[in-house]
Short mmCIF file of C-alpha atoms in Angstrom, two decimals:
data_model
loop_
_atom_site.label_atom_id
_atom_site.label_comp_id
_atom_site.label_asym_id
_atom_site.label_seq_id
_atom_site.Cartn_x
_atom_site.Cartn_y
_atom_site.Cartn_z
CA MET A 1 -5.27 -17.24 -23.17
CA GLU A 2 -2.88 -14.41 -24.48
CA GLN A 3 -4.42 -11.77 -22.13
CA LEU A 4 -3.51 -13.83 -19.02
CA LYS A 5 0.05 -13.97 -20.19
CA GLU A 6 0.15 -10.18 -20.43
CA LEU A 7 -1.21 -9.75 -17.00
CA LYS A 8 1.47 -12.18 -15.56
CA GLU A 9 4.18 -10.05 -17.40
CA LEU A 10 2.72 -6.94 -16.06
CA ASN A 11 2.84 -8.46 -12.44
CA ALA A 12 6.33 -9.43 -13.03
CA MET A 13 7.14 -5.97 -14.14
CA PHE A 14 5.38 -4.58 -11.01
CA GLN A 15 7.60 -6.90 -8.82
CA ALA A 16 10.79 -5.83 -10.54
CA THR A 17 9.83 -2.29 -10.15
CA LEU A 18 9.07 -2.55 -6.52
CA ALA A 19 12.21 -4.74 -6.04
CA SER A 20 14.30 -1.75 -7.59
CA LYS A 21 12.79 0.53 -4.93
CA SER A 22 13.29 -1.57 -1.86
CA ALA A 23 16.51 0.15 -0.53
CA LYS A 24 15.05 3.63 -0.85
CA ILE A 25 11.62 2.77 0.73
CA THR A 26 13.54 0.70 3.55
CA GLU A 27 15.82 3.82 4.11
CA ASP A 28 12.70 6.06 4.21
CA LEU A 29 11.04 3.74 6.80
CA ILE A 30 14.33 3.83 8.93
CA GLN A 31 14.26 7.53 8.91
CA ILE A 32 10.63 7.52 10.04
CA PHE A 33 11.24 5.05 12.82
CA ASN A 34 14.08 7.10 13.98
CA GLY A 35 12.13 10.23 13.75
CA THR A 36 14.44 12.04 11.58
CA ALA A 37 11.86 12.20 8.77
CA ILE A 38 8.82 13.22 11.09
CA THR A 39 7.52 16.62 11.30
CA MET A 40 5.23 17.06 14.41
CA LEU A 41 2.03 19.07 14.34
CA PRO A 42 2.13 22.11 16.67
CA SER A 43 2.06 21.37 20.41
CA TYR A 44 3.01 17.69 19.95
CA GLU A 45 6.40 16.03 20.66
CA LYS A 46 7.93 12.79 18.97
CA SER A 47 7.36 11.13 22.29
CA ASP A 48 3.65 11.47 21.86
CA ILE A 49 3.71 9.11 18.95
CA ALA A 50 1.80 5.96 19.95
CA SER A 51 1.46 4.24 16.47
CA PHE A 52 2.93 4.51 12.99
CA ASN A 53 0.22 4.35 10.16
CA PHE A 54 0.76 3.56 6.50
CA GLU A 55 -2.24 3.69 4.17
CA TYR A 56 -1.87 2.97 0.52
CA ARG A 57 -3.84 4.10 -2.28
CA HIS A 58 -5.26 0.96 -3.96
CA GLU A 59 -5.09 2.18 -7.37
CA TRP A 60 -1.74 3.89 -7.52
CA PHE A 61 0.05 2.20 -4.76
CA SER A 62 1.24 5.38 -3.23
CA ILE A 63 1.74 5.32 0.59
CA ALA A 64 0.95 7.96 3.13
CA PHE A 65 2.43 7.96 6.52
CA PHE A 66 1.19 9.58 9.62
CA GLY A 67 1.83 9.20 13.40
CA SER A 68 -0.97 8.86 15.66
CA ASN A 69 -1.18 9.55 19.57
CA ALA A 70 -2.71 7.14 22.15
CA ARG A 71 -6.26 8.69 21.29
CA GLY A 72 -5.89 7.94 17.63
CA LEU A 73 -5.36 11.63 16.68
CA THR A 74 -3.06 12.27 13.82
CA ILE A 75 -0.04 14.28 15.29
CA THR A 76 2.26 14.37 12.38
CA GLU A 77 2.46 15.93 9.12
CA PRO A 78 1.90 13.32 6.52
CA ILE A 79 4.83 11.67 4.48
CA SER A 80 4.18 10.47 0.99
CA LEU A 81 6.06 7.38 -0.20
CA LEU A 82 6.15 5.97 -3.87
CA PHE A 83 4.17 9.01 -5.08
CA ASN A 84 6.02 9.18 -8.31
CA GLU A 85 8.43 6.07 -8.35
CA LEU A 86 5.90 3.88 -10.10
CA ASN A 87 5.17 6.08 -13.10
CA GLU A 88 6.78 3.57 -15.65
CA TYR A 89 4.82 0.83 -14.35
CA HIS A 90 1.55 2.70 -14.30
CA SER A 91 2.03 3.89 -17.97
CA LYS A 92 2.67 0.36 -19.10
CA SER A 93 -0.39 -0.74 -17.05
CA GLU A 94 -2.62 1.79 -18.59
CA ASP A 95 -1.65 0.53 -22.05
CA VAL A 96 -2.32 -3.13 -21.08
CA MET A 97 -5.41 -2.31 -19.24
CA ASP A 98 -6.85 -0.32 -22.38
CA ALA A 99 -6.21 -3.34 -24.52
CA MET A 100 -7.91 -5.53 -21.78
CA ASP A 101 -11.04 -3.08 -21.80
CA GLU A 102 -11.24 -3.51 -25.71
CA LEU A 103 -11.01 -7.29 -25.45
CA GLU A 104 -13.76 -7.34 -22.67
CA GLU A 105 -16.08 -5.50 -24.85
CA ASN A 106 -15.63 -8.31 -27.61
CA LEU A 107 -16.35 -11.08 -25.19
CA GLU A 108 -20.06 -11.73 -24.84
CA ASP A 109 -20.52 -15.02 -23.13
CA ASP A 110 -17.25 -15.37 -21.36
CA THR A 111 -17.80 -12.79 -18.55
CA ASP A 112 -17.14 -15.31 -15.87
CA GLU A 113 -13.83 -16.35 -17.25
CA TRP A 114 -12.97 -12.68 -17.75
CA GLU A 115 -13.97 -11.84 -14.20
CA ASP A 116 -11.90 -14.92 -12.69
CA MET A 117 -8.94 -13.82 -14.81
CA MET A 118 -9.06 -10.08 -13.50
CA ASP A 119 -9.66 -11.26 -10.03
CA GLU A 120 -6.62 -13.58 -10.27
CA TYR A 121 -4.46 -10.70 -11.69
CA ASN A 122 -5.53 -8.25 -8.95
CA GLU A 123 -5.05 -10.63 -6.26
CA GLU A 124 -1.51 -11.56 -7.35
CA LYS A 125 -0.71 -7.79 -7.71
CA ASN A 126 -2.07 -6.92 -4.30
CA GLU A 127 -0.21 -9.81 -2.74
CA ILE A 128 3.08 -8.80 -4.54
CA TYR A 129 2.70 -5.14 -3.18
CA GLU A 130 1.82 -6.23 0.28
CA ASN A 131 4.48 -8.76 0.66
CA TRP A 132 7.05 -6.30 -0.83
CA PHE A 133 6.29 -3.48 1.71
CA ILE A 134 6.15 -5.86 4.61
CA GLY A 135 9.55 -6.93 3.48
CA CYS A 136 10.80 -3.41 3.47
CA TRP A 137 9.27 -2.81 6.80
CA ASN A 138 10.77 -5.88 8.36
CA GLU A 139 14.32 -4.82 7.25
CA ALA A 140 13.70 -1.37 8.49
CA GLN A 141 12.24 -2.65 11.80
CA ASN A 142 15.29 -5.11 12.17
CA GLN A 143 17.75 -2.26 11.68
CA THR A 144 15.99 0.02 14.09
CA GLN A 145 14.44 -2.43 16.63
CA ASN A 146 11.26 -0.41 16.19
CA THR A 147 8.49 -1.82 18.38
CA THR A 148 5.90 1.06 17.90
CA PRO A 149 2.52 -0.37 16.84
CA THR A 150 2.63 -0.04 13.14
CA TYR A 151 -0.60 -0.21 10.97
CA PHE A 152 -0.77 -1.04 7.29
CA SER A 153 -4.03 -0.62 5.34
CA ILE A 154 -5.65 0.17 2.05
CA GLU A 155 -6.79 3.73 2.28
CA GLU A 156 -10.35 3.00 1.40
CA LEU A 157 -10.93 0.08 3.63
CA ASP A 158 -11.68 0.00 7.31
CA CYS A 159 -9.33 -3.03 8.16
CA GLY A 160 -5.64 -3.55 8.08
CA THR A 161 -2.93 -5.23 9.68
CA GLU A 162 -0.79 -4.20 12.82
CA LEU A 163 2.75 -5.31 11.67
CA VAL A 164 4.47 -5.78 14.86
CA SER A 165 1.98 -8.39 16.22
CA SER A 166 0.52 -9.45 12.71
CA ASP A 167 -2.82 -8.80 14.14
CA TYR A 168 -5.76 -8.02 11.63
CA VAL A 169 -7.34 -4.91 13.01
CA GLU A 170 -10.55 -2.84 12.25
CA ILE A 171 -10.06 0.85 11.73
CA ASN A 172 -12.73 3.57 12.66
CA LYS A 173 -12.16 6.33 10.18
CA ASN A 174 -15.15 8.40 11.21
CA GLN A 175 -13.11 11.73 11.40
CA SER A 176 -10.27 12.60 9.03
CA VAL A 177 -7.68 13.14 11.67
CA ILE A 178 -8.68 10.29 14.03
CA ARG A 179 -8.34 6.73 13.47
CA TYR A 180 -8.95 4.10 16.09
CA TYR A 181 -7.38 0.67 15.78
CA THR A 182 -9.05 -2.19 17.54
CA HIS A 183 -8.05 -5.85 17.62
#
């Protein structure tokens, strides 16, 4: 199926685009871990940070960083990563997805095959992204010897990964400035 080839090519482009951003993101992470890029909210000190939190927007793959204290209260200004760096990929992705939407409308009886193809594409894309970020994080962590608990999650979900221990965690996001992470 020609469409599957296009989706594979799109994921290859995504992987190459991310690879070209690795050095920059690793350096951004190093600055965060060292505290040089962090701006604290009033009445908090950098020593109050109990966890680093990275949440990414599933659709655009931009990342928001914020630091939390031991109670889960956000105590830093947010830092945006990958806010505009993936524009070329997103432009190509939109073109391919528009063509895919037209094709889907023309398919009447192959909805299961279509859904399987799109699920495979999205799973691969998310795996590429998560592996890439964790690779950048590992490099920054190795260079800084950071041991602060670091949480990585999709913004819309109530679960994620604590990267230092590799534990799967649940996240209570009942209030916008408080997030409790539980193992």
